[in-house]
Structure formats: C-alpha cells, structure tokens
C-alpha cells in the first residue's frame, strides 16, 4: 500500500482538485492508497488570522467570510448539483468553527484554542476531497485522523503516542484499504479525551509518515509544486538542481537547517522502516522527482538553505567570570521551557551566543527569566544561511556583500548569520 500526501497548493482550486483526481487515476489506483490532505491553498494562514482576531476580541467576520467564500466557490465549481451533501457538510463545519470562535474559553490559553480552531482547514479540505473522489468513481472512506493519531497536549506541536497510534491504525485501516481508498487529514492529532491537537505548521508531511510507518507502507509520495527535492529554494536562487536520489540522513539534515521542502519530523518514521519517500510534482506527475531512501553516492551538489526571521542572542556573566556549564544549563533550560529552538550556537570565554527562530513573546519571556543572571544582547530580523557539502565557490558567492555576525564551519556544513 502507498501513502499520497497532497499539500495546500494541490487543492487550492477546482482545477487543482481535478488534477489531483487525475494523479490518483494514473498513478495511484492500482494499489491500496491512503491520501493525506492539507488545508486548501493558504487557508491555514487565514484561519490563524481569524483565530488571532477572535482571541483578541477583534472583528474576524471579514476574514472568516473570505475563507468561506473561497471554499464554497471551489465546491460550486466541483459539484454542480447544489443538493449534493458536500454543501451541507461544509456548512456544518463553518458553523462549528463559528461556534468555536464565539465561545473561546481564554483561560485555556492561546495555543490550545489555536488547535481547536485552525484544525478546521484540514477537515474542510478532506471532506471536499472525499466527496469529489467519490464523484469521480473512486470509492473512498473519510477518516478522522484525530481518532487515530494520538498525541499529548503539547498544543501546536503535539508529540505522538506511537504505541496507541499504531494500535488504532492497525486495528481499523488495513481492512478498509482492502476494499477502497482512504482520505484523511494531515496536520491533526487528538488527545485521549477527544481534544484536537496540531503537529506544527506544514505538519501534514509528518502525518503521512505516521500512517506510512504504522501501515508498513511500501512507499510514501509527497505531491508538490516543485520537481522534487532541489538544492536551493527557487524563491531565492535562480539556478537550482534537483537531487534524483538522496539519503534519509542528508534530507533530515537539510530539513533541520530549514529547507522548507519537507517537514523535519517526516523522515525518521520512514527511515526506521526503510520506506522510500518520493517527492514529485503534481504539475508534472510523469517527471522523475526525487527518491529519498537508504542510499549512498559519491558527491552531492552543495545545498543552500536560508532561514529568515532569526534572532541572535548573546549571554555573558555579569561579573566577568567565565561562562560555566552551570550557566549553560540555566540558559538551555530557559530556552527549552520556552520552546525556543537553537539553530546555531557558539561559546567563548565570557559569552555564549545562540541563533533561534524569532518569537517575540517567547523572547520577551526569556529576557525576563534570565536578565538577573546575565547581561543579554540580541539582534532580530536576521537570516541564517547554511551550505551543506560546501566548497570555496559556494561560500564565496553566498557570503559576498553580506555583513556576517557569526559563522561556523564543520567538515560538511558552513553556516553564518547575517543582517
Ligand atoms: N495546513 C497546515 C499548514 O499550512 C499543514 C500543512 O500544510 O502541512 O501549515
Ligand atoms: Mg499547507
């Protein structure tokens, strides 16, 4: 059996849905297939905005209405018969979303309520896809992934309870897959008392990998709007090359450094069961794409990875003593409590610097927590550049003309932070 994951861009319009059905027809209909789908287009961003407005008692009606119009426009184009049940189901989801927004219990906190709200994007997309495939004669079952992917309550970045998840998936899904396709949501999980969680932005890839792992899939496919795994983001670089084949490890490292092509947590479950991951273009499905697997090769083209919105924080001890392991422990604890991920760090005699993603609120809390013990300086709005498998040429052309605040090099990786 195979897993297909379709991201937001592959369901952003009625034509995109039609193209998706064509891909299922040409590539997926010969084997057992579970389809994981993200929210349509930029819906998650829109819902984040709706939720943020609602949480702060601002008027969210316009933003919500736009998202509603968008969904119904697509549905009207796909289902000419307005008595089709999809209309009622979508209506029902929007009314549930509205109820959720109107009854936010702010005591629960921002992140928990975020999950209860933003999750509607995937529910809507999957309901539409379920009905549309059905209409195209692909008999399929719609599955609520929150009932299978079991998590803790780390809101917005929930951790998987692998044992439970695997047990539930194995209990129900193989039997269904014997008969028909499954359509389910990416990004979502559920707790043991029925609350919705999310797995982190762009987490649908990870959802696909969880299903692949639990079902011992023969392969997972991610259908994207690029030709495969490229050595650089075409948004920033004019010349890119596609890797036809690349190892799990290399991909994990690229994702870790911030390559946006695959969610960083996706690879581990696949690698553990040696399930190959194909990254393919939904615009050019016949193209070769990239195969990510347990493979070896001589030399890879340098990979360029850019992480924006970085913050460089440096800590020094107030009385000019050296930075000790105990000091580092204090700093690491505070970073970990606040879920500020370290992307790069450097230690000197009297100071310690870290480069993290910039989250204003978390950063403020960090300063509050540590300001009594340390002198803290920080810069925001920075960019972290990483070159994997670098050579002199690739470094020179990247660093050219930039003001470098911190740099670090290992045998395979060159990184620097710049304004
Ligand atoms: N819809 C979610 C997001 O945009 C999850 C995903 O696309 O993977 O982050
Ligand atoms: Mg998305």
Short mmCIF file of C-alpha atoms and ligand atoms in Angstrom, two decimals:
data_model
loop_
_atom_site.label_atom_id
_atom_site.label_comp_id
_atom_site.label_asym_id
_atom_site.label_seq_id
_atom_site.Cartn_x
_atom_site.Cartn_y
_atom_site.Cartn_z
CA UNK A 1 0.00 0.00 0.00
CA UNK A 2 1.04 3.61 -0.60
CA UNK A 3 0.56 6.95 1.07
CA UNK A 4 -0.06 10.06 -1.03
CA UNK A 5 0.23 13.42 0.66
CA UNK A 6 -1.25 16.42 -1.12
CA UNK A 7 -0.33 19.86 0.22
CA UNK A 8 -2.35 23.06 0.15
CA UNK A 9 -1.21 24.05 -3.34
CA UNK A 10 -2.50 20.80 -4.82
CA UNK A 11 -6.05 21.55 -3.61
CA UNK A 12 -6.07 25.31 -3.97
CA UNK A 13 -8.69 25.49 -6.74
CA UNK A 14 -11.27 23.39 -8.54
CA UNK A 15 -8.72 22.70 -11.29
CA UNK A 16 -6.22 21.60 -8.70
CA UNK A 17 -8.76 19.06 -7.34
CA UNK A 18 -9.35 17.79 -10.88
CA UNK A 19 -5.62 17.42 -11.42
CA UNK A 20 -5.35 15.54 -8.14
CA UNK A 21 -8.04 13.09 -9.24
CA UNK A 22 -6.12 12.56 -12.46
CA UNK A 23 -2.99 11.71 -10.49
CA UNK A 24 -4.93 9.20 -8.42
CA UNK A 25 -6.30 7.74 -11.64
CA UNK A 26 -2.93 7.45 -13.41
CA UNK A 27 -0.59 6.67 -10.58
CA UNK A 28 -2.45 5.54 -7.52
CA UNK A 29 -5.44 3.48 -8.49
CA UNK A 30 -3.55 0.24 -8.97
CA UNK A 31 -2.51 -0.15 -5.36
CA UNK A 32 -4.05 0.34 -1.96
CA UNK A 33 -3.92 4.01 -1.21
CA UNK A 34 -4.29 6.33 1.76
CA UNK A 35 -4.47 10.02 0.91
CA UNK A 36 -3.47 12.70 3.39
CA UNK A 37 -4.57 16.21 2.52
CA UNK A 38 -3.70 19.66 3.89
CA UNK A 39 -5.94 22.69 4.08
CA UNK A 40 -6.77 24.35 0.76
CA UNK A 41 -4.27 26.92 -0.52
CA UNK A 42 -3.41 29.44 2.17
CA UNK A 43 -6.34 28.51 4.41
CA UNK A 44 -4.19 27.79 7.46
CA UNK A 45 -2.74 31.31 7.33
CA UNK A 46 -6.25 32.71 7.00
CA UNK A 47 -7.54 30.68 9.94
CA UNK A 48 -4.56 31.71 12.04
CA UNK A 49 -5.56 35.28 11.35
CA UNK A 50 -9.24 34.65 12.12
CA UNK A 51 -8.30 32.97 15.36
CA UNK A 52 -5.89 35.69 16.39
CA UNK A 53 -8.51 38.35 15.78
CA UNK A 54 -11.14 36.40 17.71
CA UNK A 55 -8.79 35.73 20.60
CA UNK A 56 -8.03 39.43 20.90
CA UNK A 57 -11.70 40.38 20.66
CA UNK A 58 -11.27 41.95 17.25
CA UNK A 59 -13.73 41.66 14.40
CA UNK A 60 -12.92 38.50 12.48
CA UNK A 61 -16.03 38.31 10.32
CA UNK A 62 -14.43 39.62 7.15
CA UNK A 63 -11.51 37.25 7.27
CA UNK A 64 -13.78 34.31 8.01
CA UNK A 65 -16.21 35.29 5.27
CA UNK A 66 -13.39 35.37 2.71
CA UNK A 67 -12.33 31.87 3.64
CA UNK A 68 -15.93 30.72 3.48
CA UNK A 69 -16.46 32.25 0.03
CA UNK A 70 -13.26 30.65 -1.18
CA UNK A 71 -14.31 27.17 -0.05
CA UNK A 72 -17.81 27.45 -1.45
CA UNK A 73 -16.57 28.78 -4.78
CA UNK A 74 -14.40 25.71 -5.21
CA UNK A 75 -17.24 23.44 -4.15
CA UNK A 76 -19.65 25.08 -6.60
CA UNK A 77 -17.19 24.52 -9.43
CA UNK A 78 -16.76 20.86 -8.48
CA UNK A 79 -20.34 19.93 -7.58
CA UNK A 80 -22.86 21.48 -10.00
CA UNK A 81 -25.70 19.71 -8.18
CA UNK A 82 -26.39 22.03 -5.25
CA UNK A 83 -28.27 19.37 -3.37
CA UNK A 84 -25.07 17.34 -3.05
CA UNK A 85 -24.38 16.50 0.63
CA UNK A 86 -20.97 18.24 0.48
CA UNK A 87 -22.75 21.60 0.73
CA UNK A 88 -24.41 20.70 3.98
CA UNK A 89 -21.27 19.17 5.44
CA UNK A 90 -19.18 22.21 4.63
CA UNK A 91 -21.90 24.46 6.04
CA UNK A 92 -21.88 22.41 9.21
CA UNK A 93 -18.10 22.75 9.57
CA UNK A 94 -18.26 26.52 9.13
CA UNK A 95 -20.99 26.79 11.71
CA UNK A 96 -18.97 24.66 14.15
CA UNK A 97 -15.96 26.86 13.51
CA UNK A 98 -18.05 29.92 14.20
CA UNK A 99 -19.34 28.42 17.46
CA UNK A 100 -15.78 27.64 18.50
CA UNK A 101 -14.71 31.22 17.82
CA UNK A 102 -17.64 32.65 19.73
CA UNK A 103 -17.13 30.56 22.81
CA UNK A 104 -13.36 30.77 23.25
CA UNK A 105 -12.51 29.99 26.84
CA UNK A 106 -9.44 32.21 27.08
CA UNK A 107 -8.35 30.55 30.32
CA UNK A 108 -7.31 27.56 28.23
CA UNK A 109 -4.62 29.71 26.65
CA UNK A 110 -3.77 30.78 23.13
CA UNK A 111 -2.10 27.62 21.87
CA UNK A 112 -4.79 25.19 22.96
CA UNK A 113 -7.54 27.30 21.41
CA UNK A 114 -5.45 27.74 18.26
CA UNK A 115 -5.54 23.98 17.73
CA UNK A 116 -9.31 23.79 18.23
CA UNK A 117 -9.77 26.47 15.56
CA UNK A 118 -7.07 26.24 12.92
CA UNK A 119 -7.69 22.50 12.51
CA UNK A 120 -10.90 23.22 10.58
CA UNK A 121 -8.92 23.87 7.40
CA UNK A 122 -7.91 20.23 7.04
CA UNK A 123 -11.37 18.97 7.99
CA UNK A 124 -12.91 21.05 5.21
CA UNK A 125 -10.38 20.12 2.53
CA UNK A 126 -10.67 16.43 3.34
CA UNK A 127 -14.48 16.46 3.24
CA UNK A 128 -14.41 18.13 -0.17
CA UNK A 129 -11.79 15.70 -1.46
CA UNK A 130 -13.70 12.70 -0.13
CA UNK A 131 -16.85 13.70 -2.00
CA UNK A 132 -15.04 14.78 -5.12
CA UNK A 133 -13.17 11.49 -5.48
CA UNK A 134 -16.41 9.66 -4.82
CA UNK A 135 -18.00 11.62 -7.67
CA UNK A 136 -15.09 10.54 -9.89
CA UNK A 137 -15.86 6.89 -9.08
CA UNK A 138 -13.04 6.44 -6.58
CA UNK A 139 -14.86 4.76 -3.74
CA UNK A 140 -13.26 6.01 -0.57
CA UNK A 141 -13.74 6.28 3.17
CA UNK A 142 -13.25 9.57 5.00
CA UNK A 143 -11.29 9.03 8.19
CA UNK A 144 -10.97 11.47 11.09
CA UNK A 145 -7.22 11.41 11.73
CA UNK A 146 -7.76 12.82 15.24
CA UNK A 147 -9.17 9.43 16.20
CA UNK A 148 -6.02 7.65 15.04
CA UNK A 149 -3.03 9.94 15.53
CA UNK A 150 -2.95 10.07 19.32
CA UNK A 151 -0.91 12.81 20.96
CA UNK A 152 -0.13 14.54 24.22
CA UNK A 153 -1.24 18.12 24.87
CA UNK A 154 1.80 19.99 23.58
CA UNK A 155 -0.53 22.31 21.71
CA UNK A 156 0.58 23.35 18.22
CA UNK A 157 3.40 20.82 18.26
CA UNK A 158 1.86 17.73 19.71
CA UNK A 159 4.01 14.69 20.47
CA UNK A 160 2.83 11.34 19.11
CA UNK A 161 1.88 8.42 21.33
CA UNK A 162 3.31 5.90 18.90
CA UNK A 163 2.05 2.75 20.58
CA UNK A 164 -1.55 3.86 20.76
CA UNK A 165 -1.46 5.38 17.32
CA UNK A 166 -0.07 2.24 15.73
CA UNK A 167 -2.54 0.04 17.53
CA UNK A 168 -5.55 2.09 16.42
CA UNK A 169 -4.39 2.40 12.84
CA UNK A 170 -3.65 -1.31 12.54
CA UNK A 171 -6.96 -2.21 14.13
CA UNK A 172 -9.11 -0.42 11.54
CA UNK A 173 -7.38 0.80 8.44
CA UNK A 174 -5.97 -2.31 6.71
CA UNK A 175 -9.44 -3.80 6.44
CA UNK A 176 -10.80 -0.64 4.86
CA UNK A 177 -7.84 -0.44 2.48
CA UNK A 178 -8.62 -3.94 1.22
CA UNK A 179 -11.81 -2.50 -0.25
CA UNK A 180 -11.22 1.15 -1.03
CA UNK A 181 -9.15 4.32 -0.74
CA UNK A 182 -8.89 6.29 2.47
CA UNK A 183 -8.97 10.09 2.58
CA UNK A 184 -7.80 11.75 5.77
CA UNK A 185 -6.35 14.98 7.13
CA UNK A 186 -2.76 15.98 7.63
CA UNK A 187 -1.57 18.18 10.47
CA UNK A 188 -4.12 16.95 13.04
CA UNK A 189 -3.98 14.73 16.08
CA UNK A 190 -6.22 14.05 19.03
CA UNK A 191 -5.80 13.54 22.76
CA UNK A 192 -7.28 10.69 24.76
CA UNK A 193 -10.12 12.95 25.90
CA UNK A 194 -11.05 13.95 22.39
CA UNK A 195 -9.38 17.34 22.07
CA UNK A 196 -7.84 18.38 18.77
CA UNK A 197 -4.11 18.97 18.54
CA UNK A 198 -1.90 20.04 15.65
CA UNK A 199 1.54 18.75 14.75
CA UNK A 200 3.25 22.02 13.79
CA UNK A 201 2.97 24.15 10.66
CA UNK A 202 3.50 22.15 7.48
CA UNK A 203 2.96 19.04 9.61
CA UNK A 204 0.92 17.13 7.03
CA UNK A 205 4.08 15.51 5.69
CA UNK A 206 4.65 14.15 9.16
CA UNK A 207 1.07 12.84 9.32
CA UNK A 208 1.69 10.97 6.07
CA UNK A 209 4.84 9.44 7.52
CA UNK A 210 2.98 8.35 10.66
CA UNK A 211 0.39 6.50 8.59
CA UNK A 212 3.14 5.05 6.38
CA UNK A 213 5.04 3.78 9.41
CA UNK A 214 2.03 2.25 11.14
CA UNK A 215 0.76 0.59 7.97
CA UNK A 216 4.22 -0.57 6.80
CA UNK A 217 3.56 1.22 3.52
CA UNK A 218 5.66 0.26 0.51
CA UNK A 219 6.21 3.96 -0.32
CA UNK A 220 5.08 7.46 0.51
CA UNK A 221 4.63 10.20 -2.10
CA UNK A 222 4.54 13.92 -1.45
CA UNK A 223 2.99 15.80 -4.37
CA UNK A 224 4.31 19.34 -4.57
CA UNK A 225 4.57 22.29 -6.95
CA UNK A 226 8.30 21.72 -7.43
CA UNK A 227 10.02 18.98 -9.43
CA UNK A 228 11.47 17.22 -6.42
CA UNK A 229 13.99 17.98 -3.73
CA UNK A 230 16.10 20.85 -5.00
CA UNK A 231 19.46 22.07 -3.73
CA UNK A 232 18.04 25.55 -3.11
CA UNK A 233 14.72 27.33 -2.82
CA UNK A 234 13.81 28.75 -6.25
CA UNK A 235 12.29 31.69 -4.35
CA UNK A 236 15.82 32.87 -3.56
CA UNK A 237 18.04 31.21 -6.16
CA UNK A 238 17.78 31.38 -9.93
CA UNK A 239 19.82 28.26 -10.61
CA UNK A 240 18.75 25.12 -8.82
CA UNK A 241 19.44 21.44 -9.32
CA UNK A 242 17.19 18.53 -8.41
CA UNK A 243 18.58 15.58 -6.48
CA UNK A 244 17.32 12.44 -8.27
CA UNK A 245 18.15 10.35 -5.21
CA UNK A 246 19.20 11.38 -1.74
CA UNK A 247 19.64 9.67 1.61
CA UNK A 248 17.34 9.92 4.61
CA UNK A 249 20.16 11.39 6.64
CA UNK A 250 21.00 14.12 4.15
CA UNK A 251 17.32 15.06 3.94
CA UNK A 252 16.88 15.17 7.72
CA UNK A 253 19.85 17.50 7.96
CA UNK A 254 18.53 19.76 5.23
CA UNK A 255 15.11 19.92 6.89
CA UNK A 256 16.74 20.58 10.24
CA UNK A 257 18.66 23.55 8.85
CA UNK A 258 15.43 24.96 7.49
CA UNK A 259 14.88 23.63 3.97
CA UNK A 260 11.15 24.08 3.64
CA UNK A 261 10.55 21.22 1.26
CA UNK A 262 9.76 18.60 3.89
CA UNK A 263 8.67 18.82 7.50
CA UNK A 264 11.69 17.84 9.64
CA UNK A 265 9.87 15.12 11.57
CA UNK A 266 8.81 13.27 8.43
CA UNK A 267 11.95 11.28 7.75
CA UNK A 268 12.53 9.40 10.99
CA UNK A 269 9.44 7.15 10.90
CA UNK A 270 10.08 6.38 7.23
CA UNK A 271 13.77 5.66 7.73
CA UNK A 272 13.01 3.40 10.70
CA UNK A 273 11.02 1.13 8.41
CA UNK A 274 13.03 1.81 5.26
CA UNK A 275 10.01 3.22 3.46
CA UNK A 276 11.12 5.27 0.44
CA UNK A 277 9.77 8.79 0.12
CA UNK A 278 9.14 10.19 -3.35
CA UNK A 279 8.84 13.94 -3.79
CA UNK A 280 7.02 14.58 -7.06
CA UNK A 281 5.46 17.46 -8.90
CA UNK A 282 1.68 17.48 -9.26
CA UNK A 283 2.24 19.78 -12.25
CA UNK A 284 4.46 17.23 -13.93
CA UNK A 285 3.47 13.86 -12.46
CA UNK A 286 5.37 11.90 -15.09
CA UNK A 287 8.62 13.62 -14.07
CA UNK A 288 11.15 11.60 -12.14
CA UNK A 289 11.06 13.63 -8.91
CA UNK A 290 13.32 12.72 -6.02
CA UNK A 291 13.61 9.41 -4.24
CA UNK A 292 14.64 9.67 -0.59
CA UNK A 293 15.88 6.36 0.68
CA UNK A 294 18.73 4.47 2.27
CA UNK A 295 21.28 5.13 -0.45
CA UNK A 296 24.90 6.15 -0.96
CA UNK A 297 26.56 8.30 -3.58
CA UNK A 298 29.86 9.93 -4.35
CA UNK A 299 29.23 13.63 -4.10
CA UNK A 300 26.20 15.86 -3.79
CA UNK A 301 25.77 19.35 -5.23
CA UNK A 302 26.02 21.94 -2.42
CA UNK A 303 22.65 22.65 -0.81
CA UNK A 304 21.77 26.25 0.11
CA UNK A 305 19.32 26.75 2.94
CA UNK A 306 18.01 30.07 4.10
CA UNK A 307 16.21 30.62 7.39
CA UNK A 308 14.75 34.06 7.85
CA UNK A 309 13.37 35.82 10.90
CA UNK A 310 16.23 34.74 13.11
CA UNK A 311 17.35 36.22 16.36
CA UNK A 312 20.89 36.18 17.70
CA UNK A 313 21.07 36.31 21.48
CA UNK A 314 24.30 36.53 23.43
CA UNK A 315 24.63 35.98 27.15
CA UNK A 316 27.53 37.00 29.33
CA UNK A 317 28.03 36.67 33.02
CA UNK A 318 27.69 39.89 34.96
CA UNK A 319 30.90 39.70 36.99
CA UNK A 320 33.21 38.82 34.08
CA UNK A 321 33.73 35.27 35.24
CA UNK A 322 33.79 32.59 32.58
CA UNK A 323 30.61 31.05 31.23
CA UNK A 324 30.35 27.79 33.16
CA UNK A 325 28.50 24.56 32.47
CA UNK A 326 26.08 25.64 35.20
CA UNK A 327 25.39 28.91 33.37
CA UNK A 328 24.85 26.99 30.15
CA UNK A 329 22.46 24.67 31.97
CA UNK A 330 20.41 27.66 33.11
CA UNK A 331 20.29 29.09 29.59
CA UNK A 332 19.39 25.77 27.94
CA UNK A 333 16.65 25.16 30.48
CA UNK A 334 15.09 28.53 29.84
CA UNK A 335 15.27 28.04 26.06
CA UNK A 336 13.73 24.61 26.33
CA UNK A 337 10.93 25.76 28.68
CA UNK A 338 10.02 28.45 26.18
CA UNK A 339 10.37 26.12 23.20
CA UNK A 340 12.93 28.36 21.53
CA UNK A 341 14.84 26.08 19.20
CA UNK A 342 18.55 26.62 18.82
CA UNK A 343 19.58 26.77 15.19
CA UNK A 344 23.23 27.61 15.84
CA UNK A 345 25.31 28.24 18.94
CA UNK A 346 28.79 29.39 19.84
CA UNK A 347 30.65 29.60 23.10
CA UNK A 348 33.55 31.85 24.09
CA UNK A 349 35.27 32.52 27.41
CA UNK A 350 32.81 35.06 28.70
CA UNK A 351 29.85 34.81 26.42
CA UNK A 352 27.51 32.32 24.82
CA UNK A 353 25.53 33.07 21.65
CA UNK A 354 22.53 31.30 20.17
CA UNK A 355 20.64 31.83 16.99
CA UNK A 356 16.95 30.92 17.31
CA UNK A 357 13.72 31.48 15.41
CA UNK A 358 12.24 34.79 16.43
CA UNK A 359 9.07 34.55 18.54
CA UNK A 360 8.51 37.95 20.10
CA UNK A 361 6.55 36.79 23.14
CA UNK A 362 8.86 33.91 23.92
CA UNK A 363 11.90 36.13 23.51
CA UNK A 364 10.49 38.65 25.95
CA UNK A 365 9.88 35.91 28.49
CA UNK A 366 13.41 34.63 28.01
CA UNK A 367 14.82 38.06 28.77
CA UNK A 368 12.64 38.35 31.86
CA UNK A 369 13.74 34.94 33.12
CA UNK A 370 17.46 35.43 32.61
CA UNK A 371 18.12 39.14 32.97
CA UNK A 372 19.05 38.94 36.65
CA UNK A 373 21.78 36.45 35.98
CA UNK A 374 23.19 37.53 32.63
CA UNK A 375 23.93 40.54 30.52
CA UNK A 376 21.92 39.84 27.37
CA UNK A 377 22.29 41.40 23.94
CA UNK A 378 20.19 40.46 20.98
CA UNK A 379 19.56 41.26 17.33
CA UNK A 380 16.37 40.38 15.48
CA UNK A 381 15.40 40.22 11.81
CA UNK A 382 18.46 38.21 10.83
CA UNK A 383 18.97 35.42 8.33
CA UNK A 384 20.73 32.12 8.89
CA UNK A 385 22.50 30.73 5.81
CA UNK A 386 23.53 27.11 5.69
CA UNK A 387 25.55 25.49 2.91
CA UNK A 388 25.75 21.72 3.10
CA UNK A 389 28.51 19.97 1.19
CA UNK A 390 30.10 23.37 0.62
CA UNK A 391 33.14 24.29 -1.44
CA UNK A 392 35.02 27.58 -1.67
CA UNK A 393 32.99 28.78 -4.58
CA UNK A 394 29.63 28.17 -2.91
CA UNK A 395 30.76 30.00 0.23
CA UNK A 396 32.16 32.98 -1.63
CA UNK A 397 29.12 33.52 -3.75
CA UNK A 398 26.74 33.29 -0.76
CA UNK A 399 28.66 35.45 1.66
CA UNK A 400 29.51 38.11 -0.93
CA UNK A 401 28.45 41.60 0.24
CA UNK A 402 26.82 40.43 3.47
CA UNK A 403 27.61 41.55 6.99
CA UNK A 404 28.39 38.38 8.92
CA UNK A 405 27.60 38.40 12.64
CA UNK A 406 28.60 34.85 13.40
CA UNK A 407 29.97 31.99 11.38
CA UNK A 408 30.69 28.33 11.91
CA UNK A 409 32.06 25.51 9.83
CA UNK A 410 32.20 21.74 10.20
CA UNK A 411 33.58 19.21 7.77
CA UNK A 412 30.40 19.21 5.74
CA UNK A 413 28.46 22.31 6.71
CA UNK A 414 29.11 26.03 6.60
CA UNK A 415 26.74 28.41 8.40
CA UNK A 416 26.57 32.09 9.03
CA UNK A 417 24.15 34.59 10.48
CA UNK A 418 23.81 37.92 8.75
CA UNK A 419 21.68 41.07 8.71
N1 LIG B 1 -2.17 23.27 6.57
C1 LIG B 1 -1.08 23.21 7.50
C2 LIG B 1 -0.11 24.34 7.24
O1 LIG B 1 -0.29 25.06 6.27
C3 LIG B 1 -0.38 21.89 7.48
C4 LIG B 1 0.34 21.57 6.20
O2 LIG B 1 0.13 22.23 5.19
O3 LIG B 1 1.13 20.64 6.19
O4 LIG B 1 0.80 24.51 7.98
MG1 LIG B 2 -0.10 23.92 3.99
#
